[in-house]
mmCIF file of C-alpha atoms and ligand atoms in Angstrom:
data_model
loop_
_atom_site.group_PDB
_atom_site.id
_atom_site.type_symbol
_atom_site.label_atom_id
_atom_site.label_comp_id
_atom_site.label_asym_id
_atom_site.label_seq_id
_atom_site.Cartn_x
_atom_site.Cartn_y
_atom_site.Cartn_z
ATOM 1 C CA MET A 191 25.684 -7.528 17.046
ATOM 2 C CA TYR A 192 28.912 -6.405 15.411
ATOM 3 C CA LEU A 193 29.126 -2.628 15.157
ATOM 4 C CA THR A 194 31.732 -0.590 13.320
ATOM 5 C CA LYS A 195 33.675 2.023 15.289
ATOM 6 C CA GLU A 196 31.521 4.741 13.736
ATOM 7 C CA GLU A 197 28.293 2.958 14.677
ATOM 8 C CA GLU A 198 29.565 2.587 18.235
ATOM 9 C CA LYS A 199 30.336 6.286 18.414
ATOM 10 C CA ILE A 200 26.785 7.084 17.293
ATOM 11 C CA LEU A 201 25.374 4.621 19.821
ATOM 12 C CA ASN A 202 27.454 6.142 22.621
ATOM 13 C CA GLY A 203 26.105 9.599 21.938
ATOM 14 C CA GLU A 204 29.222 11.180 20.414
ATOM 15 C CA TYR A 205 27.029 12.730 17.705
ATOM 16 C CA GLY A 206 24.246 13.815 20.042
ATOM 17 C CA TRP A 207 21.123 12.529 21.691
ATOM 18 C CA GLY A 208 18.967 12.133 18.558
ATOM 19 C CA LEU A 209 21.247 9.904 16.533
ATOM 20 C CA ALA A 210 22.094 7.862 19.642
ATOM 21 C CA LYS A 211 18.420 7.329 20.426
ATOM 22 C CA ALA A 212 17.651 6.164 16.864
ATOM 23 C CA MET A 213 20.709 3.889 16.856
ATOM 24 C CA GLN A 214 19.739 2.398 20.223
ATOM 25 C CA VAL A 215 16.325 1.414 18.881
ATOM 26 C CA ILE A 216 17.739 -0.131 15.691
ATOM 27 C CA VAL A 217 20.494 -2.005 17.559
ATOM 28 C CA SER A 218 18.247 -3.314 20.318
ATOM 29 C CA VAL A 219 15.643 -4.625 17.850
ATOM 30 C CA GLY A 220 18.452 -6.098 15.724
ATOM 31 C CA ASP A 221 19.950 -7.767 18.811
ATOM 32 C CA SER A 222 16.600 -9.245 19.790
ATOM 33 C CA LEU A 223 16.383 -10.766 16.286
ATOM 34 C CA ASN A 224 19.957 -12.107 16.542
ATOM 35 C CA SER A 225 21.045 -9.989 13.628
ATOM 36 C CA GLU A 226 24.806 -10.117 13.090
ATOM 37 C CA LYS A 227 25.347 -6.556 11.801
ATOM 38 C CA LEU A 228 23.823 -3.377 10.406
ATOM 39 C CA ILE A 229 23.589 -2.611 6.710
ATOM 40 C CA GLY A 230 23.136 0.684 4.877
ATOM 41 C CA ILE A 231 19.788 1.579 3.329
ATOM 42 C CA THR A 232 19.222 3.767 0.295
ATOM 43 C CA HIS A 233 15.688 4.940 1.067
ATOM 44 C CA ALA A 234 13.127 5.030 3.861
ATOM 45 C CA HIS A 235 9.365 5.243 3.647
ATOM 46 C CA ILE A 236 7.809 6.190 6.961
ATOM 47 C CA SER A 237 4.349 4.895 7.823
ATOM 48 C CA GLY A 238 2.308 5.769 10.897
ATOM 49 C CA VAL A 239 2.650 9.547 10.532
ATOM 50 C CA SER A 240 -1.063 10.258 10.932
ATOM 51 C CA TYR A 241 -1.937 12.252 14.044
ATOM 52 C CA GLY A 242 -4.970 9.992 14.416
ATOM 53 C CA ASN A 243 -2.614 7.056 14.650
ATOM 54 C CA ILE A 244 0.349 8.295 16.730
ATOM 55 C CA GLY A 245 -1.351 11.127 18.655
ATOM 56 C CA GLU A 246 0.481 13.424 21.055
ATOM 57 C CA PRO A 247 3.235 10.928 22.065
ATOM 58 C CA GLY A 248 4.246 10.340 18.438
ATOM 59 C CA LYS A 249 4.073 14.039 17.636
ATOM 60 C CA LYS A 250 6.301 14.868 20.623
ATOM 61 C CA LEU A 251 8.915 12.268 19.706
ATOM 62 C CA ILE A 252 9.219 13.462 16.095
ATOM 63 C CA LYS A 253 9.340 17.076 17.264
ATOM 64 C CA GLN A 254 12.112 16.220 19.720
ATOM 65 C CA PHE A 255 14.214 14.838 16.866
ATOM 66 C CA SER A 256 13.443 17.830 14.704
ATOM 67 C CA ASP A 257 14.207 20.359 17.481
ATOM 68 C CA GLU A 258 17.539 18.617 18.019
ATOM 69 C CA GLY A 259 18.404 19.423 14.391
ATOM 70 C CA ILE A 260 18.388 15.770 13.329
ATOM 71 C CA LYS A 261 18.265 15.207 9.560
ATOM 72 C CA PHE A 262 17.341 12.024 7.763
ATOM 73 C CA SER A 263 20.433 10.254 6.441
ATOM 74 C CA VAL A 264 18.702 8.902 3.335
ATOM 75 C CA LYS A 265 15.969 10.048 0.985
ATOM 76 C CA THR A 266 12.761 9.674 2.970
ATOM 77 C CA THR A 267 9.129 9.679 1.877
ATOM 78 C CA VAL A 268 5.996 9.643 3.989
ATOM 79 C CA ASN A 269 2.710 7.693 4.076
ATOM 80 C CA PRO A 270 -0.783 9.273 3.895
ATOM 81 C CA ILE A 271 -2.358 11.262 6.701
ATOM 82 C CA GLY A 272 -5.993 11.617 7.784
ATOM 83 C CA TYR A 273 -7.162 14.399 5.436
ATOM 84 C CA ASP A 274 -6.527 16.203 2.159
ATOM 85 C CA THR A 275 -4.155 19.072 2.911
ATOM 86 C CA LEU A 276 -5.802 21.264 0.248
ATOM 87 C CA ASP A 277 -9.403 20.569 1.297
ATOM 88 C CA TYR A 278 -9.827 19.438 4.895
ATOM 89 C CA ASP A 279 -13.450 18.390 4.384
ATOM 90 C CA ALA A 280 -13.021 16.560 1.071
ATOM 91 C CA ILE A 281 -13.911 13.124 2.459
ATOM 92 C CA PRO A 282 -17.684 12.556 2.428
ATOM 93 C CA PHE A 283 -19.442 11.949 5.731
ATOM 94 C CA THR A 284 -16.316 13.041 7.601
ATOM 95 C CA LYS A 285 -15.620 16.142 9.631
ATOM 96 C CA ILE A 286 -12.012 16.761 10.583
ATOM 97 C CA ASP A 287 -11.497 18.343 13.974
ATOM 98 C CA ARG A 288 -9.349 21.480 13.729
ATOM 99 C CA ASN A 289 -7.185 20.333 16.688
ATOM 100 C CA TYR A 290 -6.491 17.163 14.741
ATOM 101 C CA ILE A 291 -5.247 19.312 11.844
ATOM 102 C CA LYS A 292 -3.072 21.368 14.214
ATOM 103 C CA GLY A 293 -1.496 18.206 15.608
ATOM 104 C CA GLN A 294 -0.956 16.794 12.128
ATOM 105 C CA GLU A 295 0.591 19.989 10.804
ATOM 106 C CA GLU A 296 3.143 19.967 13.620
ATOM 107 C CA ILE A 297 4.115 16.397 12.713
ATOM 108 C CA LEU A 298 4.494 17.335 9.046
ATOM 109 C CA ARG A 299 6.542 20.435 9.870
ATOM 110 C CA SER A 300 8.908 18.348 11.990
ATOM 111 C CA LEU A 301 9.290 15.663 9.330
ATOM 112 C CA GLN A 302 9.909 18.260 6.645
ATOM 113 C CA LYS A 303 12.512 20.020 8.783
ATOM 114 C CA MET A 304 14.285 16.681 9.125
ATOM 115 C CA GLY A 305 14.397 16.434 5.327
ATOM 116 C CA ALA A 306 11.437 14.213 4.490
ATOM 117 C CA ASP A 307 9.703 14.595 1.159
ATOM 118 C CA LEU A 308 6.053 14.986 2.210
ATOM 119 C CA THR A 309 4.681 12.689 -0.467
ATOM 120 C CA LEU A 310 1.777 11.586 1.774
ATOM 121 C CA SER A 311 1.242 8.498 -0.329
ATOM 122 C CA CYS A 312 1.316 4.742 0.195
ATOM 123 C CA THR A 313 2.576 4.117 -3.346
ATOM 124 C CA PRO A 314 6.194 5.296 -3.129
ATOM 125 C CA TYR A 315 6.816 2.858 -5.975
ATOM 126 C CA TYR A 316 5.059 5.265 -8.381
ATOM 127 C CA LEU A 317 7.306 8.182 -7.480
ATOM 128 C CA PRO A 318 10.077 9.176 -9.910
ATOM 129 C CA MET A 319 12.656 8.648 -7.130
ATOM 130 C CA VAL A 320 12.040 4.913 -7.283
ATOM 131 C CA ASN A 321 14.172 4.776 -10.426
ATOM 132 C CA GLU A 322 17.139 5.772 -8.278
ATOM 133 C CA ILE A 323 16.760 2.671 -6.095
ATOM 134 C CA LYS A 324 18.699 -0.173 -7.653
ATOM 135 C CA ILE A 325 17.347 -3.718 -7.767
ATOM 136 C CA GLY A 326 18.747 -5.628 -4.787
ATOM 137 C CA SER A 327 19.389 -2.585 -2.639
ATOM 138 C CA SER A 328 18.121 -2.496 0.929
ATOM 139 C CA VAL A 329 15.543 0.046 2.072
ATOM 140 C CA ALA A 330 13.383 0.482 5.184
ATOM 141 C CA TRP A 331 9.761 0.726 4.143
ATOM 142 C CA GLY A 332 6.947 0.853 6.626
ATOM 143 C CA GLU A 333 3.754 0.408 4.641
ATOM 144 C CA SER A 334 2.687 -3.172 4.071
ATOM 145 C CA ASN A 335 1.424 -2.838 0.486
ATOM 146 C CA ALA A 336 4.588 -0.969 -0.496
ATOM 147 C CA VAL A 337 6.761 -3.528 1.284
ATOM 148 C CA VAL A 338 5.192 -6.419 -0.640
ATOM 149 C CA TYR A 339 5.321 -4.452 -3.928
ATOM 150 C CA GLY A 340 8.910 -3.351 -3.302
ATOM 151 C CA ASN A 341 10.182 -6.881 -2.639
ATOM 152 C CA SER A 342 7.988 -8.681 -5.150
ATOM 153 C CA VAL A 343 7.870 -6.287 -8.095
ATOM 154 C CA LEU A 344 10.807 -3.883 -7.795
ATOM 155 C CA GLY A 345 13.225 -6.439 -6.371
ATOM 156 C CA ILE A 346 14.382 -4.103 -3.611
ATOM 157 C CA LYS A 347 14.882 -5.515 -0.143
ATOM 158 C CA THR A 348 12.869 -4.560 2.910
ATOM 159 C CA ASN A 349 11.245 -6.184 5.877
ATOM 160 C CA ARG A 350 7.858 -5.015 7.098
ATOM 161 C CA GLU A 351 9.014 -2.197 9.283
ATOM 162 C CA GLY A 352 6.662 -0.495 11.696
ATOM 163 C CA GLY A 353 6.369 3.296 11.702
ATOM 164 C CA PRO A 354 8.904 3.867 14.533
ATOM 165 C CA ILE A 355 11.536 1.572 12.982
ATOM 166 C CA SER A 356 11.232 3.182 9.555
ATOM 167 C CA LEU A 357 11.659 6.573 11.270
ATOM 168 C CA MET A 358 14.757 5.479 13.218
ATOM 169 C CA ALA A 359 16.242 3.728 10.172
ATOM 170 C CA ALA A 360 15.750 6.918 8.133
ATOM 171 C CA ILE A 361 17.686 8.842 10.795
ATOM 172 C CA VAL A 362 20.677 6.491 11.022
ATOM 173 C CA GLY A 363 20.518 5.338 7.393
ATOM 174 C CA LYS A 364 20.899 1.739 8.519
ATOM 175 C CA ILE A 365 18.871 -1.327 9.360
ATOM 176 C CA TYR A 366 19.663 -4.705 10.900
ATOM 177 C CA TYR A 367 20.723 -7.427 8.497
ATOM 178 C CA TYR A 368 17.797 -9.762 8.893
ATOM 179 C CA GLY A 369 14.892 -11.445 7.081
ATOM 180 C CA LEU A 370 14.429 -10.346 3.488
ATOM 181 C CA HIS A 371 17.689 -8.372 3.399
ATOM 182 C CA ILE A 372 19.414 -11.773 3.284
ATOM 183 C CA GLU A 373 19.413 -13.116 -0.273
ATOM 184 C CA GLU A 374 18.787 -16.762 0.601
ATOM 185 C CA ASN A 375 15.656 -15.830 2.587
ATOM 186 C CA ARG A 376 14.082 -14.564 -0.628
ATOM 187 C CA ILE A 377 14.209 -17.876 -2.481
ATOM 188 C CA PRO A 378 10.813 -19.609 -2.452
ATOM 189 C CA GLU A 379 10.263 -23.226 -1.484
ATOM 190 C CA ILE A 380 6.534 -23.577 -2.133
ATOM 191 C CA LYS A 381 4.762 -22.947 -5.414
ATOM 192 C CA TYR A 382 1.095 -21.897 -5.659
ATOM 193 C CA LYS A 383 -0.896 -22.610 -8.804
ATOM 194 C CA VAL A 384 -4.518 -21.929 -9.618
ATOM 195 C CA ASN A 385 -6.551 -24.732 -11.137
ATOM 196 C CA LYS A 386 -8.808 -22.823 -13.524
ATOM 197 C CA PRO A 387 -10.506 -22.916 -16.928
ATOM 198 C CA GLU A 388 -8.450 -21.558 -19.813
ATOM 199 C CA ASN A 389 -10.326 -18.277 -20.205
ATOM 200 C CA TYR A 390 -10.420 -17.514 -16.486
ATOM 201 C CA GLU A 391 -8.634 -14.194 -16.041
ATOM 202 C CA ILE A 392 -7.144 -13.118 -12.780
ATOM 203 C CA ASN A 393 -8.308 -9.551 -12.207
ATOM 204 C CA GLU A 394 -7.457 -7.557 -9.089
ATOM 205 C CA VAL A 395 -10.358 -8.893 -6.997
ATOM 206 C CA ARG A 396 -9.524 -12.514 -7.806
ATOM 207 C CA ALA A 397 -5.816 -11.833 -7.285
ATOM 208 C CA SER A 398 -6.611 -10.329 -3.890
ATOM 209 C CA ILE A 399 -8.625 -13.398 -2.931
ATOM 210 C CA ILE A 400 -5.651 -15.534 -3.974
ATOM 211 C CA GLY A 401 -3.554 -13.256 -1.752
ATOM 212 C CA GLU A 402 -5.942 -13.833 1.142
ATOM 213 C CA ILE A 403 -5.829 -17.619 0.636
ATOM 214 C CA ILE A 404 -2.025 -17.726 0.382
ATOM 215 C CA SER A 405 -1.637 -15.517 3.459
ATOM 216 C CA LYS A 406 -3.770 -17.922 5.446
ATOM 217 C CA ILE A 407 -2.182 -21.196 4.355
ATOM 218 C CA HIS A 408 1.463 -20.352 3.704
ATOM 219 C CA ASN A 409 3.476 -21.886 6.507
ATOM 220 C CA ASN A 410 7.086 -21.550 5.455
ATOM 221 C CA ASP A 411 9.831 -19.024 6.294
ATOM 222 C CA LYS A 412 10.546 -18.324 2.623
ATOM 223 C CA PRO A 413 8.207 -16.275 0.426
ATOM 224 C CA PRO A 414 5.532 -18.116 -1.566
ATOM 225 C CA TYR A 415 5.966 -18.501 -5.312
ATOM 226 C CA LEU A 416 2.842 -17.508 -7.256
ATOM 227 C CA TYR A 417 2.919 -19.367 -10.529
ATOM 228 C CA GLU A 418 0.194 -17.333 -12.217
ATOM 229 C CA LYS A 419 -0.056 -14.465 -14.639
ATOM 230 C CA LEU A 420 -1.542 -11.355 -13.086
ATOM 231 C CA ARG A 421 -3.499 -9.343 -15.626
ATOM 232 C CA ASN A 422 -2.184 -5.807 -15.233
ATOM 233 C CA GLU A 423 -0.572 -3.281 -12.928
ATOM 234 C CA THR A 424 -3.777 -2.739 -10.933
ATOM 235 C CA THR A 425 -3.914 -6.477 -10.315
ATOM 236 C CA VAL A 426 -0.311 -6.611 -9.141
ATOM 237 C CA LYS A 427 -0.824 -3.630 -6.844
ATOM 238 C CA GLU A 428 -4.063 -4.894 -5.288
ATOM 239 C CA PHE A 429 -2.571 -8.370 -4.893
ATOM 240 C CA SER A 430 0.397 -6.850 -3.005
ATOM 241 C CA ALA A 431 -1.994 -4.898 -0.788
ATOM 242 C CA SER A 432 -4.115 -7.960 -0.009
ATOM 243 C CA ILE A 433 -1.020 -9.957 0.918
ATOM 244 C CA GLY A 434 0.004 -7.123 3.214
ATOM 245 C CA ALA A 435 -3.452 -6.803 4.795
ATOM 246 C CA ALA A 436 -4.524 -10.418 5.189
ATOM 247 C CA GLY A 437 -1.397 -11.706 6.936
ATOM 248 C CA ASN A 438 2.241 -11.107 7.820
ATOM 249 C CA LEU A 439 3.954 -11.909 4.529
ATOM 250 C CA ALA A 440 6.310 -9.281 3.123
ATOM 251 C CA MET A 441 7.079 -10.804 -0.259
ATOM 252 C CA VAL A 442 5.669 -13.106 -2.911
ATOM 253 C CA VAL A 443 7.774 -14.247 -5.814
ATOM 254 C CA ILE A 444 5.459 -13.680 -8.776
ATOM 255 C CA LYS A 445 5.999 -15.548 -12.009
ATOM 256 C CA GLY A 446 7.353 -13.293 -14.743
ATOM 257 C CA ILE A 447 7.433 -10.246 -12.476
ATOM 258 C CA THR A 448 9.800 -10.634 -9.520
ATOM 259 C CA PRO A 449 13.385 -9.941 -10.567
ATOM 260 C CA ILE A 450 15.033 -12.851 -8.815
ATOM 261 C CA LYS A 451 17.116 -15.806 -9.939
ATOM 262 C CA PHE A 452 16.370 -19.246 -8.520
ATOM 263 C CA ASN A 453 16.147 -22.798 -9.714
ATOM 264 C CA GLU A 454 12.480 -23.673 -10.106
ATOM 265 C CA LYS A 455 13.320 -27.360 -10.246
ATOM 266 C CA GLU A 456 14.402 -27.202 -6.625
ATOM 267 C CA ILE A 457 10.862 -26.394 -5.534
ATOM 268 C CA ASN A 458 9.314 -29.703 -4.600
ATOM 269 C CA GLU A 459 6.053 -28.607 -3.024
ATOM 270 C CA THR A 460 3.146 -27.260 -5.065
ATOM 271 C CA ILE A 461 -0.158 -26.164 -3.598
ATOM 272 C CA THR A 462 -3.108 -25.863 -5.962
ATOM 273 C CA ILE A 463 -5.824 -23.325 -5.333
ATOM 274 C CA ASP A 464 -9.087 -24.291 -6.981
ATOM 275 C CA PHE A 465 -10.810 -21.507 -8.891
ATOM 276 C CA ASN A 466 -14.136 -22.620 -7.348
ATOM 277 C CA ASP A 467 -12.815 -21.508 -3.967
ATOM 278 C CA ILE A 468 -11.911 -18.135 -5.468
ATOM 279 C CA LYS A 469 -15.358 -17.916 -7.057
ATOM 280 C CA LYS A 470 -17.083 -18.759 -3.780
ATOM 281 C CA ARG A 471 -15.246 -15.950 -1.996
ATOM 282 C CA GLU A 472 -15.821 -13.591 -4.924
ATOM 283 C CA ASP A 473 -19.565 -14.290 -4.671
ATOM 284 C CA GLU A 474 -19.507 -13.622 -0.927
ATOM 285 C CA LEU A 475 -17.818 -10.284 -1.503
ATOM 286 C CA LYS A 476 -19.738 -9.034 -4.503
ATOM 287 C CA PRO A 477 -22.328 -6.263 -4.145
ATOM 288 C CA ASN A 478 -25.987 -7.178 -3.795
ATOM 289 C CA ASP A 479 -27.338 -3.711 -4.100
ATOM 290 C CA LYS A 480 -26.500 -0.198 -5.238
ATOM 291 C CA PRO A 481 -23.808 1.287 -3.041
ATOM 292 C CA ASP A 482 -23.897 4.643 -1.263
ATOM 293 C CA LEU A 483 -20.343 5.233 -2.348
ATOM 294 C CA ILE A 484 -17.856 3.717 -4.812
ATOM 295 C CA TYR A 485 -14.239 3.945 -3.738
ATOM 296 C CA PHE A 486 -11.007 3.557 -5.685
ATOM 297 C CA GLY A 487 -7.604 4.328 -4.254
ATOM 298 C CA CYS A 488 -6.422 1.802 -1.720
ATOM 299 C CA PRO A 489 -3.489 1.716 -2.375
ATOM 300 C CA HIS A 490 -3.442 5.160 -3.966
ATOM 301 C CA THR A 491 -4.570 5.114 -7.599
ATOM 302 C CA SER A 492 -2.160 5.678 -10.463
ATOM 303 C CA LYS A 493 -2.757 8.268 -13.189
ATOM 304 C CA TYR A 494 -3.546 5.363 -15.494
ATOM 305 C CA GLU A 495 -6.301 4.045 -13.195
ATOM 306 C CA ILE A 496 -7.823 7.499 -12.729
ATOM 307 C CA GLU A 497 -7.973 8.040 -16.472
ATOM 308 C CA LYS A 498 -9.533 4.606 -16.910
ATOM 309 C CA ILE A 499 -12.275 5.474 -14.400
ATOM 310 C CA ALA A 500 -12.905 8.739 -16.266
ATOM 311 C CA LYS A 501 -13.181 6.815 -19.533
ATOM 312 C CA TYR A 502 -15.879 4.553 -18.068
ATOM 313 C CA LEU A 503 -17.736 7.447 -16.475
ATOM 314 C CA LYS A 504 -17.824 9.367 -19.745
ATOM 315 C CA LYS A 505 -20.573 6.970 -20.797
ATOM 316 C CA VAL A 506 -22.668 7.733 -17.751
ATOM 317 C CA ASP A 507 -25.503 10.173 -18.252
ATOM 318 C CA ASN A 508 -26.778 10.531 -14.810
ATOM 319 C CA LEU A 509 -24.463 9.159 -12.172
ATOM 320 C CA LYS A 510 -26.413 8.689 -8.994
ATOM 321 C CA THR A 511 -23.650 7.299 -6.828
ATOM 322 C CA GLN A 512 -20.870 9.271 -5.182
ATOM 323 C CA ILE A 513 -17.468 8.133 -6.426
ATOM 324 C CA VAL A 514 -14.374 8.807 -4.336
ATOM 325 C CA ILE A 515 -10.834 8.367 -5.620
ATOM 326 C CA THR A 516 -7.761 8.775 -3.425
ATOM 327 C CA SER A 517 -4.333 9.247 -4.914
ATOM 328 C CA SER A 518 -0.954 10.874 -4.486
ATOM 329 C CA ARG A 519 -0.278 14.477 -5.512
ATOM 330 C CA ASN A 520 2.367 13.115 -7.869
ATOM 331 C CA GLU A 521 -0.074 10.936 -9.828
ATOM 332 C CA MET A 522 -2.824 13.572 -9.685
ATOM 333 C CA SER A 523 -0.503 16.131 -11.257
ATOM 334 C CA LYS A 524 -0.110 13.927 -14.349
ATOM 335 C CA ILE A 525 -3.802 13.302 -15.136
ATOM 336 C CA ASP A 526 -4.962 14.204 -18.599
ATOM 337 C CA LYS A 527 -7.094 17.405 -18.701
ATOM 338 C CA ASP A 528 -10.049 15.736 -20.443
ATOM 339 C CA ALA A 529 -10.149 13.023 -17.792
ATOM 340 C CA LEU A 530 -10.104 15.660 -15.073
ATOM 341 C CA ASN A 531 -13.005 17.477 -16.709
ATOM 342 C CA ILE A 532 -15.041 14.272 -16.905
ATOM 343 C CA LEU A 533 -14.433 13.543 -13.223
ATOM 344 C CA LYS A 534 -15.409 17.084 -12.343
ATOM 345 C CA SER A 535 -18.596 16.919 -14.394
ATOM 346 C CA LYS A 536 -19.582 13.696 -12.603
ATOM 347 C CA ASN A 537 -18.911 15.212 -9.209
ATOM 348 C CA VAL A 538 -16.255 12.578 -8.507
ATOM 349 C CA LYS A 539 -14.213 13.409 -5.432
ATOM 350 C CA LEU A 540 -10.533 13.183 -6.297
ATOM 351 C CA ILE A 541 -8.736 13.411 -2.984
ATOM 352 C CA GLY A 542 -5.023 13.622 -2.223
ATOM 353 C CA ASP A 543 -2.795 12.876 0.798
ATOM 354 C CA THR A 544 -5.212 10.512 2.528
ATOM 355 C CA CYS A 545 -7.544 7.533 2.117
ATOM 356 C CA LEU A 546 -10.835 6.345 3.583
ATOM 357 C CA ILE A 547 -8.981 4.022 5.929
ATOM 358 C CA VAL A 548 -6.423 6.377 7.459
ATOM 359 C CA SER A 549 -8.907 9.269 7.673
ATOM 360 C CA PRO A 550 -11.552 9.299 10.427
ATOM 361 C CA PHE A 551 -14.140 8.229 7.801
ATOM 362 C CA GLY A 552 -16.353 5.666 9.485
ATOM 363 C CA TYR A 553 -19.997 6.077 8.613
ATOM 364 C CA HIS A 554 -21.490 2.992 10.250
ATOM 365 C CA GLY A 555 -23.805 0.983 8.012
ATOM 366 C CA LEU A 556 -22.774 2.728 4.787
ATOM 367 C CA ASN A 557 -22.600 0.545 1.659
ATOM 368 C CA VAL A 558 -19.255 0.971 -0.055
ATOM 369 C CA VAL A 559 -18.148 -0.756 -3.247
ATOM 370 C CA THR A 560 -14.448 -0.853 -4.062
ATOM 371 C CA ASN A 561 -11.878 -2.861 -6.008
ATOM 372 C CA SER A 562 -9.592 -3.013 -2.986
ATOM 373 C CA TYR A 563 -9.443 -6.028 -0.709
ATOM 374 C CA LYS A 564 -7.350 -3.990 1.719
ATOM 375 C CA ALA A 565 -10.087 -1.338 1.905
ATOM 376 C CA TYR A 566 -12.635 -4.127 2.439
ATOM 377 C CA PHE A 567 -10.459 -5.595 5.201
ATOM 378 C CA TYR A 568 -10.101 -2.362 7.175
ATOM 379 C CA LEU A 569 -13.370 -0.540 6.410
ATOM 380 C CA SER A 570 -15.381 -3.621 7.426
ATOM 381 C CA LYS A 571 -13.779 -3.308 10.851
ATOM 382 C CA LYS A 572 -15.248 0.201 11.074
ATOM 383 C CA GLY A 573 -18.770 -1.186 10.637
ATOM 384 C CA ILE A 574 -19.031 -0.265 6.958
ATOM 385 C CA ASN A 575 -20.597 -2.758 4.522
ATOM 386 C CA VAL A 576 -17.958 -3.265 1.870
ATOM 387 C CA SER A 577 -18.214 -5.274 -1.325
ATOM 388 C CA LEU A 578 -15.791 -5.790 -4.188
ATOM 389 C CA ILE A 579 -15.849 -5.303 -7.948
ATOM 390 C CA SER A 580 -12.988 -5.111 -10.423
ATOM 391 C CA LEU A 581 -12.249 -1.655 -11.799
ATOM 392 C CA ASP A 582 -12.792 -3.158 -15.248
ATOM 393 C CA ASP A 583 -16.360 -4.081 -14.259
ATOM 394 C CA LEU A 584 -17.246 -0.519 -13.269
ATOM 395 C CA GLU A 585 -19.039 0.219 -16.506
ATOM 396 C CA GLU A 586 -21.026 -2.998 -16.345
ATOM 397 C CA VAL A 587 -22.123 -2.628 -12.747
ATOM 398 C CA LEU A 588 -23.087 0.990 -13.278
ATOM 399 C CA ARG A 589 -25.305 -0.207 -16.096
ATOM 400 C CA LEU A 590 -26.853 -2.793 -13.795
ATOM 401 C CA TRP A 591 -27.493 -0.059 -11.292
ATOM 402 C CA LYS A 592 -29.078 1.914 -14.137
ATOM 403 C CA ASN A 593 -26.584 4.699 -13.923
ATOM 404 C CA LEU A 594 -25.803 4.427 -17.628
ATOM 405 C CA ARG A 595 -27.632 5.551 -20.725
ATOM 406 C CA VAL A 596 -29.982 2.945 -22.193
ATOM 407 C CA GLU A 597 -28.197 2.747 -25.547
ATOM 408 C CA LEU A 598 -25.050 1.374 -23.930
HETATM 409 FE FE1 F3S B 655 -2.797 3.301 1.265
HETATM 410 FE FE2 F3S B 655 -4.701 3.912 2.906
HETATM 411 FE FE3 F3S B 655 -4.824 1.687 1.574
HETATM 412 S S1 F3S B 655 -2.569 4.245 3.232
HETATM 413 S S2 F3S B 655 -2.728 1.094 1.209
HETATM 414 S S3 F3S B 655 -4.874 3.751 0.714
HETATM 415 S S4 F3S B 655 -5.164 1.895 3.728
#
């Protein structure tokens, strides 16, 4: 790989152990991918910062960097951890070990000392700082839903970086020129259409099933082109998360959304997904019974989604099911007061900094209903029975479960 004189100096340790170590990792991975050079990044989002995930070895490595006085070279945000920092026991059915908290706090202290903004959220794309990232600029993001959203919706460039690479890239402010950082690798060659009746709307559950199908069948180096209208922001977000969870894709060009220029006429392969296949999967995943818990917030909910949930719940007289919402502190700080009061009166758990998947939550055999395919994908692996409904169907299913007043 070609390195500038400055990059070579960093690699050779002229600026100290920490920078050299980070540069060595970036250069050796870049070399193994046959990357020709390094490019600058404007932002990093570090995943894999949960103590439950990286344990003592990860904690020690980050602390070593921090003790060395290493600072992040670019603005850096951080993914969720395993608990709510303001209420350790906020997650139902979950007890957080105090040693776990001690380990996590050390990681957070180190990251903060290095200059990270402790956003503890997987939706960096909802943070105000995202407006500072220009379309087309390269970043190093290490959270799969954010990677897909960043490439496909914001038009910024990132590969799917693992936690360690996003950390090292944040330190050196550079990443190898490879994959989706290269413009031509972002131009789709295969179009996906859904064969469906005219009034068939693609909500977030259906979009996620489409994401699952595309992830399984797409066999081309370039991103797929989804030639469908996605209903709203929730749909786009959950679609991005399903793409990230169900396979290895890092980008989908979405009709009318992805800011990219290409000649559609040059696409000569179209794959049609039949809506009956979506319906079949939707039926498999839909709830058969009342859940023990309803979960929204994978990826973290927006203020808009939280207020929408509150609006639906306002009509509920006697809510018998525990509702859990996970979100970022940033979005939570913007919620309308009335909505907050409704959530409080319904005993809804609004939890920050974490999610049911990253936290040690894992009550075997529990019935959870959610609108998130990604939550379904990972919680099912923990032995939890997960089924899917659209957020917009919340009111209707609550009525079916007789949680609503009769006059509704
Ligand atoms: Fe975010 Fe947790 Fe889902 S980190 S994308 S809410 S698995």
